mmCIF file of C-alpha atoms in Angstrom:
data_model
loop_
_atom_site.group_PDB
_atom_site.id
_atom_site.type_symbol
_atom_site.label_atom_id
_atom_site.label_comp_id
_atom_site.label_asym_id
_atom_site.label_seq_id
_atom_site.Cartn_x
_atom_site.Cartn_y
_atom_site.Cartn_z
ATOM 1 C CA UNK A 193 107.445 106.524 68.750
ATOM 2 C CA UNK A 194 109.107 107.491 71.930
ATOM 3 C CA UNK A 195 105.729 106.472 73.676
ATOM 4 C CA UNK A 196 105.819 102.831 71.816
ATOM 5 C CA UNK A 197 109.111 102.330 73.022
ATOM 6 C CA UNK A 198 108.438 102.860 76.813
ATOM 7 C CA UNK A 199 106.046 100.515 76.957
ATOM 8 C CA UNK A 200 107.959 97.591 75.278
ATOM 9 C CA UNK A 201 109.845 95.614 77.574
ATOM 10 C CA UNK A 202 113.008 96.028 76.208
ATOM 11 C CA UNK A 203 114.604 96.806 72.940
ATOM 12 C CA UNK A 204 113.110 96.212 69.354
ATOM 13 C CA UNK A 205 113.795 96.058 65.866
ATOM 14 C CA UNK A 206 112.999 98.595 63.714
ATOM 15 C CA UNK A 207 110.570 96.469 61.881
ATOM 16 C CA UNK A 208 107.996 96.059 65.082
ATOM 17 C CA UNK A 209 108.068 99.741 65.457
ATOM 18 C CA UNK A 210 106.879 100.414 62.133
ATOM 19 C CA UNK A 211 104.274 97.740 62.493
ATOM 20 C CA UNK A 212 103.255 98.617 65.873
ATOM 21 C CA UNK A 213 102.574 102.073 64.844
ATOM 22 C CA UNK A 214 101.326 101.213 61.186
ATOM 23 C CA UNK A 215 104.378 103.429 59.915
ATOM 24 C CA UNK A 216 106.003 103.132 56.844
ATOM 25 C CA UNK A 217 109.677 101.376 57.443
ATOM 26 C CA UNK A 218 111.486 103.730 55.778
ATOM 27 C CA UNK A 219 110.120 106.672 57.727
ATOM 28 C CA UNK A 220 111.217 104.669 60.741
ATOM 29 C CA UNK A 221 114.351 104.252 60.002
ATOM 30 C CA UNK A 222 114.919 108.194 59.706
ATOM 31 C CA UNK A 223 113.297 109.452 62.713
ATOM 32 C CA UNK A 224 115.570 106.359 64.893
ATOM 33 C CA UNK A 225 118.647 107.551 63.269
ATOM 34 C CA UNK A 226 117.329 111.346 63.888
ATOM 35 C CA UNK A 227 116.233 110.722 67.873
ATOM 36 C CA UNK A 228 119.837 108.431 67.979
ATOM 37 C CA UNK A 229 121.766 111.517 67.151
ATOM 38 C CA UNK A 230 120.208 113.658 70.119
ATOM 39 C CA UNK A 231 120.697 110.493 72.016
ATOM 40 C CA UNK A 232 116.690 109.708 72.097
ATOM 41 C CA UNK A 233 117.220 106.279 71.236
ATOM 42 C CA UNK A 234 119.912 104.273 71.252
ATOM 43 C CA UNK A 235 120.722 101.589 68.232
ATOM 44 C CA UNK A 236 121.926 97.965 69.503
ATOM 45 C CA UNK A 237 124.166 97.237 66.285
ATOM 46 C CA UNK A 238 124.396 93.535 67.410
ATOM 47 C CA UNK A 239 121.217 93.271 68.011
ATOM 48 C CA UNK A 240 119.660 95.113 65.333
ATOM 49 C CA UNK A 241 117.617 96.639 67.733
ATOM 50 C CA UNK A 242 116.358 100.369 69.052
ATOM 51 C CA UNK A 243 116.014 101.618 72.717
ATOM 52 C CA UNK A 244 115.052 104.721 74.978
ATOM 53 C CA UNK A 245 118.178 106.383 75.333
ATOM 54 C CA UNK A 246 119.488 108.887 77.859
ATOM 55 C CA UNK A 247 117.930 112.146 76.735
ATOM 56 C CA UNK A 248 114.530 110.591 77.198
ATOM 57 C CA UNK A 249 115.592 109.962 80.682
ATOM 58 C CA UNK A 250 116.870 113.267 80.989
ATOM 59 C CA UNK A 251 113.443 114.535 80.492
ATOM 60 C CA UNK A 252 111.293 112.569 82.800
ATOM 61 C CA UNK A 253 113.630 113.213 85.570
ATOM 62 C CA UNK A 254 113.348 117.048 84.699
ATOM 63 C CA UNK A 255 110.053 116.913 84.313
ATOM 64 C CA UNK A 256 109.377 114.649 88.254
ATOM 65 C CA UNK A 257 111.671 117.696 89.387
ATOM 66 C CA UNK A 258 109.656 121.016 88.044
ATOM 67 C CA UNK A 259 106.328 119.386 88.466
ATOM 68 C CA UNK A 260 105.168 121.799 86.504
ATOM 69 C CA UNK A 261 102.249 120.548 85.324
ATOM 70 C CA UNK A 262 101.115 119.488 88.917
ATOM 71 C CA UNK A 263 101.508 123.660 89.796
ATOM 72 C CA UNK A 264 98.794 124.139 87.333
ATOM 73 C CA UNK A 265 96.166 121.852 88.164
ATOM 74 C CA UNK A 266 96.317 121.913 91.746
ATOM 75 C CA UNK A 267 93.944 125.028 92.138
ATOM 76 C CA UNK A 268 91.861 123.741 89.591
ATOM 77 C CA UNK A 269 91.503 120.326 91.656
ATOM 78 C CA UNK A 270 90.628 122.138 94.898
ATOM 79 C CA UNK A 271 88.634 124.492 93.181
ATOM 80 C CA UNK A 272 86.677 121.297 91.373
ATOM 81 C CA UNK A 273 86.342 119.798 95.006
ATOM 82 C CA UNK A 274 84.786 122.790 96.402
ATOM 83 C CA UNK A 275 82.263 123.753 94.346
ATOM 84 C CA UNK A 276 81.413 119.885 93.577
ATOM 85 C CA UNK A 277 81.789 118.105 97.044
ATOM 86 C CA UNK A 278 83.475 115.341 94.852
ATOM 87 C CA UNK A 279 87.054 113.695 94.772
ATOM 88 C CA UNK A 280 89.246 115.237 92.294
ATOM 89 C CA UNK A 281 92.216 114.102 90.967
ATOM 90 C CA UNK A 282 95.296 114.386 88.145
ATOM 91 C CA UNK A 283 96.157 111.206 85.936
ATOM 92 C CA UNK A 284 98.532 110.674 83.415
ATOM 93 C CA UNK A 285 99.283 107.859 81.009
ATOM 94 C CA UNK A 286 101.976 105.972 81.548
ATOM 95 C CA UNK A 287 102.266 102.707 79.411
ATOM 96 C CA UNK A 288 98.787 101.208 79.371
ATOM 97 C CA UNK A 289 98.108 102.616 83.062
ATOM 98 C CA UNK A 290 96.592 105.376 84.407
ATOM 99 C CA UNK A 291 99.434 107.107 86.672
ATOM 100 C CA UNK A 292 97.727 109.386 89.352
ATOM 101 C CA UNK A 293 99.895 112.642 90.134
ATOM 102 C CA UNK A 294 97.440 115.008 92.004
ATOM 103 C CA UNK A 295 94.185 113.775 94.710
ATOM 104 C CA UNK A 296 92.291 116.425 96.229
ATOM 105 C CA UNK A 297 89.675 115.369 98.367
ATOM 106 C CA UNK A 298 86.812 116.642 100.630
ATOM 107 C CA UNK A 299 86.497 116.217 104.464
ATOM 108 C CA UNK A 300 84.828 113.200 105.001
ATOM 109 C CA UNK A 301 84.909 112.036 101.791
ATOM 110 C CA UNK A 302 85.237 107.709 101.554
ATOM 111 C CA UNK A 303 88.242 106.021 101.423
ATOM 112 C CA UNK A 304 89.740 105.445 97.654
ATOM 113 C CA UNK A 305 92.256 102.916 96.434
ATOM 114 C CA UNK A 306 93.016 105.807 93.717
ATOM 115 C CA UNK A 307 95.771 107.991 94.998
ATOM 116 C CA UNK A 308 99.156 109.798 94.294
ATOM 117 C CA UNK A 309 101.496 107.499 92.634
ATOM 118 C CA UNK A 310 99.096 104.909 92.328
ATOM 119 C CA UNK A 311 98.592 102.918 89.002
ATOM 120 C CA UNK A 312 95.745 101.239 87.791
ATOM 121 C CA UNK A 313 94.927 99.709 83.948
ATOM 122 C CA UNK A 314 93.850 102.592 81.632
ATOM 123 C CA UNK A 315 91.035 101.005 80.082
ATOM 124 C CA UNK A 316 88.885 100.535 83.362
ATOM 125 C CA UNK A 317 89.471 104.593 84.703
ATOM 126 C CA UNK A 318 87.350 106.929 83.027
ATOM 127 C CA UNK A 319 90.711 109.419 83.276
ATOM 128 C CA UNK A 320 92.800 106.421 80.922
ATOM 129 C CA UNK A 321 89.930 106.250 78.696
ATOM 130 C CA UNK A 322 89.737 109.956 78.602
ATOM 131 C CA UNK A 323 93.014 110.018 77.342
ATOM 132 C CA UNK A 324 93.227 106.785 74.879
ATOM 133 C CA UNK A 325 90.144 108.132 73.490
ATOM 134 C CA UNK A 326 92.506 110.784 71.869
ATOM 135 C CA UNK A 327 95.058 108.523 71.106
ATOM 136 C CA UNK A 328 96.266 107.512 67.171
ATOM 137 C CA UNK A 329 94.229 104.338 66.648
ATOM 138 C CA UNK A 330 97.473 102.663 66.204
ATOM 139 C CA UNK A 331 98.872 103.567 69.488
ATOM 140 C CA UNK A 332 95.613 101.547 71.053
ATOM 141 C CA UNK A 333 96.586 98.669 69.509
ATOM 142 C CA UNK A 334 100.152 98.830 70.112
ATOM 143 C CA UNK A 335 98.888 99.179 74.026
ATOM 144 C CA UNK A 336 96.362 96.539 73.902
ATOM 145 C CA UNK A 337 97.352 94.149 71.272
ATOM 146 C CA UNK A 338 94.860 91.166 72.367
ATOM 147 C CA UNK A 339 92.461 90.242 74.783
ATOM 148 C CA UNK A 340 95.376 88.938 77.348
ATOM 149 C CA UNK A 341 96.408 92.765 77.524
ATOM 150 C CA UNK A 342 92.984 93.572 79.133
ATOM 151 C CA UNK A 343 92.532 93.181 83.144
ATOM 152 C CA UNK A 344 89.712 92.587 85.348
ATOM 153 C CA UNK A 345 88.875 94.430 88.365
ATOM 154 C CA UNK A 346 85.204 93.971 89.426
ATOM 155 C CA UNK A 347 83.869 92.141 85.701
ATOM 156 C CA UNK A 348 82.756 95.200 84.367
ATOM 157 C CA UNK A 349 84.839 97.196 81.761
ATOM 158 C CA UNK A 350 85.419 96.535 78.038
ATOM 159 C CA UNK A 351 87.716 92.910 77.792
ATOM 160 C CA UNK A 352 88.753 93.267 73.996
ATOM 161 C CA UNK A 353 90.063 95.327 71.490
ATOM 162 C CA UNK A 354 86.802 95.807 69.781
ATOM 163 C CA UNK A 355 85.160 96.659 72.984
ATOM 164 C CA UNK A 356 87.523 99.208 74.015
ATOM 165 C CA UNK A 357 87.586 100.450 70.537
ATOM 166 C CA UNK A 358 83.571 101.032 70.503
ATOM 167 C CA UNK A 359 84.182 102.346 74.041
ATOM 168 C CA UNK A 360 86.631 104.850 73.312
ATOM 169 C CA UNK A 361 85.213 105.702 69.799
ATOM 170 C CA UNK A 362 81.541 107.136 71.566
ATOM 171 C CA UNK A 363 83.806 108.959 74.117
ATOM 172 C CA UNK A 364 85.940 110.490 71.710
ATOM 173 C CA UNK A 365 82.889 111.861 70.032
ATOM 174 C CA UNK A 366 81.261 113.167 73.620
ATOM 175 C CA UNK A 367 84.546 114.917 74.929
ATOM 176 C CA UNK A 368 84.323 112.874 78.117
ATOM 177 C CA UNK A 369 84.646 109.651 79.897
ATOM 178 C CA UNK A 370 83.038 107.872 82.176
ATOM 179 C CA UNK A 371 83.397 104.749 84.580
ATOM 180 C CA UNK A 372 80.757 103.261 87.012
ATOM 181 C CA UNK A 373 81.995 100.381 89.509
ATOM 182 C CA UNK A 374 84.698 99.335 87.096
ATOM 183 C CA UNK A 375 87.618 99.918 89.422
ATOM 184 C CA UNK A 376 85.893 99.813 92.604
ATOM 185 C CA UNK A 377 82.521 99.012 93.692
ATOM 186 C CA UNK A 378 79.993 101.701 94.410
ATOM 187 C CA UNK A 379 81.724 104.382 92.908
ATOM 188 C CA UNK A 380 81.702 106.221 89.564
ATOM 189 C CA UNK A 381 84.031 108.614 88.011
ATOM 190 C CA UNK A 382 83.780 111.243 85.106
ATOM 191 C CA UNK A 383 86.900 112.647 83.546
ATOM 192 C CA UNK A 384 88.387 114.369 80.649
ATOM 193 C CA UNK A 385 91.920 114.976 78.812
ATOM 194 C CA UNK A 386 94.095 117.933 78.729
ATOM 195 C CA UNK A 387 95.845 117.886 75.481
ATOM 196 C CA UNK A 388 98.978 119.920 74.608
ATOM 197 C CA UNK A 389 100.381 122.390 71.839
ATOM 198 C CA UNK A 390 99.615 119.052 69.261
ATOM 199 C CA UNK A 391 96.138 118.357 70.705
ATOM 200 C CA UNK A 392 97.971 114.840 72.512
ATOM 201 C CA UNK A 393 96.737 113.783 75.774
ATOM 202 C CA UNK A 394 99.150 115.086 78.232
ATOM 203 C CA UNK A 395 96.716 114.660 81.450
ATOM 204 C CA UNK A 396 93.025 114.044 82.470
ATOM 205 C CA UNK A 397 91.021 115.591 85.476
ATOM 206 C CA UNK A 398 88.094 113.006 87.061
ATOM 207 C CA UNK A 399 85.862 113.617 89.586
ATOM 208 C CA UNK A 400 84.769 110.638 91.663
ATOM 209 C CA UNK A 401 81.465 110.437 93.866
ATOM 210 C CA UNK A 402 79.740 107.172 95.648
ATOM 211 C CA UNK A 403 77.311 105.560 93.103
ATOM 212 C CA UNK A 404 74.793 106.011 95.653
ATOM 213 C CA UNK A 405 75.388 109.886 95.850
ATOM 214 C CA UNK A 406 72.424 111.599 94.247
ATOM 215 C CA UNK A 407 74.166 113.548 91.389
ATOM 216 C CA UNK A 408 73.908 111.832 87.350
ATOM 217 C CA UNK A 409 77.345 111.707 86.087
ATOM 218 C CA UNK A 410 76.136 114.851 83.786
ATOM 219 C CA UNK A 411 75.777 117.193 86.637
ATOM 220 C CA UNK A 412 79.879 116.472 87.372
ATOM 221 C CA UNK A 413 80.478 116.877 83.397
ATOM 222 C CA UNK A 414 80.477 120.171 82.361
ATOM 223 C CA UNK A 415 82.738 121.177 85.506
ATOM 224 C CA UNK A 416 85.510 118.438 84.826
ATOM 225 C CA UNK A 417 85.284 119.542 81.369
ATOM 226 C CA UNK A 418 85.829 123.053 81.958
ATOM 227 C CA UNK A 419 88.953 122.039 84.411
ATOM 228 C CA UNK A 420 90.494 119.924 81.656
ATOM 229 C CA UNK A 421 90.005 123.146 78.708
ATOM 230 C CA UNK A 422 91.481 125.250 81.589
ATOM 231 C CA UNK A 423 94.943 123.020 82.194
ATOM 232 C CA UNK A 424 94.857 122.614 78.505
ATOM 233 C CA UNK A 425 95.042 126.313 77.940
ATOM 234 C CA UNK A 426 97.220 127.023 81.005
ATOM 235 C CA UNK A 427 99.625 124.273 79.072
ATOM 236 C CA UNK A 428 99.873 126.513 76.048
ATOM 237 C CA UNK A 429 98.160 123.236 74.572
ATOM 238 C CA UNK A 430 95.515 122.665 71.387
ATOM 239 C CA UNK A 431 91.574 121.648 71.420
ATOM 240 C CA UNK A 432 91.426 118.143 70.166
ATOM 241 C CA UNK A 433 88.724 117.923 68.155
ATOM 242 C CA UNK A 434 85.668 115.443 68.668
#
């Protein structure tokens, strides 16, 4: 719920959470007045409407202060670059992009546009995928709610719900994602998620190579997958299962 309500705009009525998230309305109503009371959300009374409120500020900014979770990974990152020769990097969600947090990267290794801080739409990275894959169905469609919600980078890439939804359904089932010249020409990319103690996707590790590189995408897949069991179990987290 908190997640549905950072990617709206602004405020919304109770009623469009419960439909966004295919919750019953009564339900809805509890956990808002619940989250309101540890200040969560905040009710508009006016308005009839339901916000983020301060405590879920509170959190991100503790969380952008510990970087905890960037501690973690970094070792597994380098240690992913090393024994691969490959690009790795850290991505989390954030709304329907794919935030990037970590970027370790071999000498001489090409230019990227992918790097720390940079944000790019989930559905075209195989680390967004990686983690929508895991997602509630009715998250996906809160996050891509038509085919205008769906941007094009280089033509390639599913375009509508039901192509992201066939997309994410045979990656779901493989424990892995992967992109080829979707984001940017000549490369490919192989990632998967890090879940936490409720088997949610809390992060994704990818490893990106040049197309032309002579290495299949299943050569990279074991080791990313590895990485992301490792973070997952160095998060205290839970297996999602396929």
């Amino acid at each position: 719920m908190l997640r549905f309500l950072a990617t709206r705009p602004g405020p919304v009525s109770a009623a469009a959470v419960a439909d966004g998230l295919d919750m019953p309305r009564s339900s809805v109503y509890q956990l808002l007045e619940a989250m309101a009371e540890e200040g969560f959300v905040t009710h508009l009374p006016e308005e009839r409407r339901w916000g983020l409120g301060v405590a879920a500020f509170e959190i991100g900014s503790a969380y952008l202060r510990q970087d905890g979770m960037e501690r973690l990974a970094r070792p597994l990152l380098r240690r992913l670059t090393e024994t691969t020769g490959a690009t790795a990097q850290l991505g989390i969600l954030h709304g329907s992009d794919t935030l990037y947090l970590l970027k370790e990267q071999p000498p001489h290794a090409p230019t990227l546009i992918t790097g720390v801080g940079v944000r790019l739409p989930a559905h075209l990275t195989a680390s967004g995928r990686a983690m929508l894959s895991l997602l509630p169905r009715a998250q996906v469609r809160a996050l891509y709610p038509g085919r205008e919600s769906f941007t094009d980078r280089t033509g390639l890439g599913p375009s509508t719900p039901g192509e992201l939804r066939e997309v994410l359904a045979q990656e779901r089932r493989q424990g892995w994602s992967l992109e080829e010249e979707q984001v940017t020409e000549g490369f490919l990319s192989v990632a998967s998620a890090a879940t936490d103690h409720n088997a949610h996707p809390i992060a994704a590790i990818a490893l990106t190579v040049p197309s032309a590189r002579p290495v299949t995408p299943a050569a990279l897949t074991a080791r990313v997958r590895d990485a992301a069991s490792e973070l997952t179990r160095r998060l205290a987290g839970r297996a999602a299962s396929s």
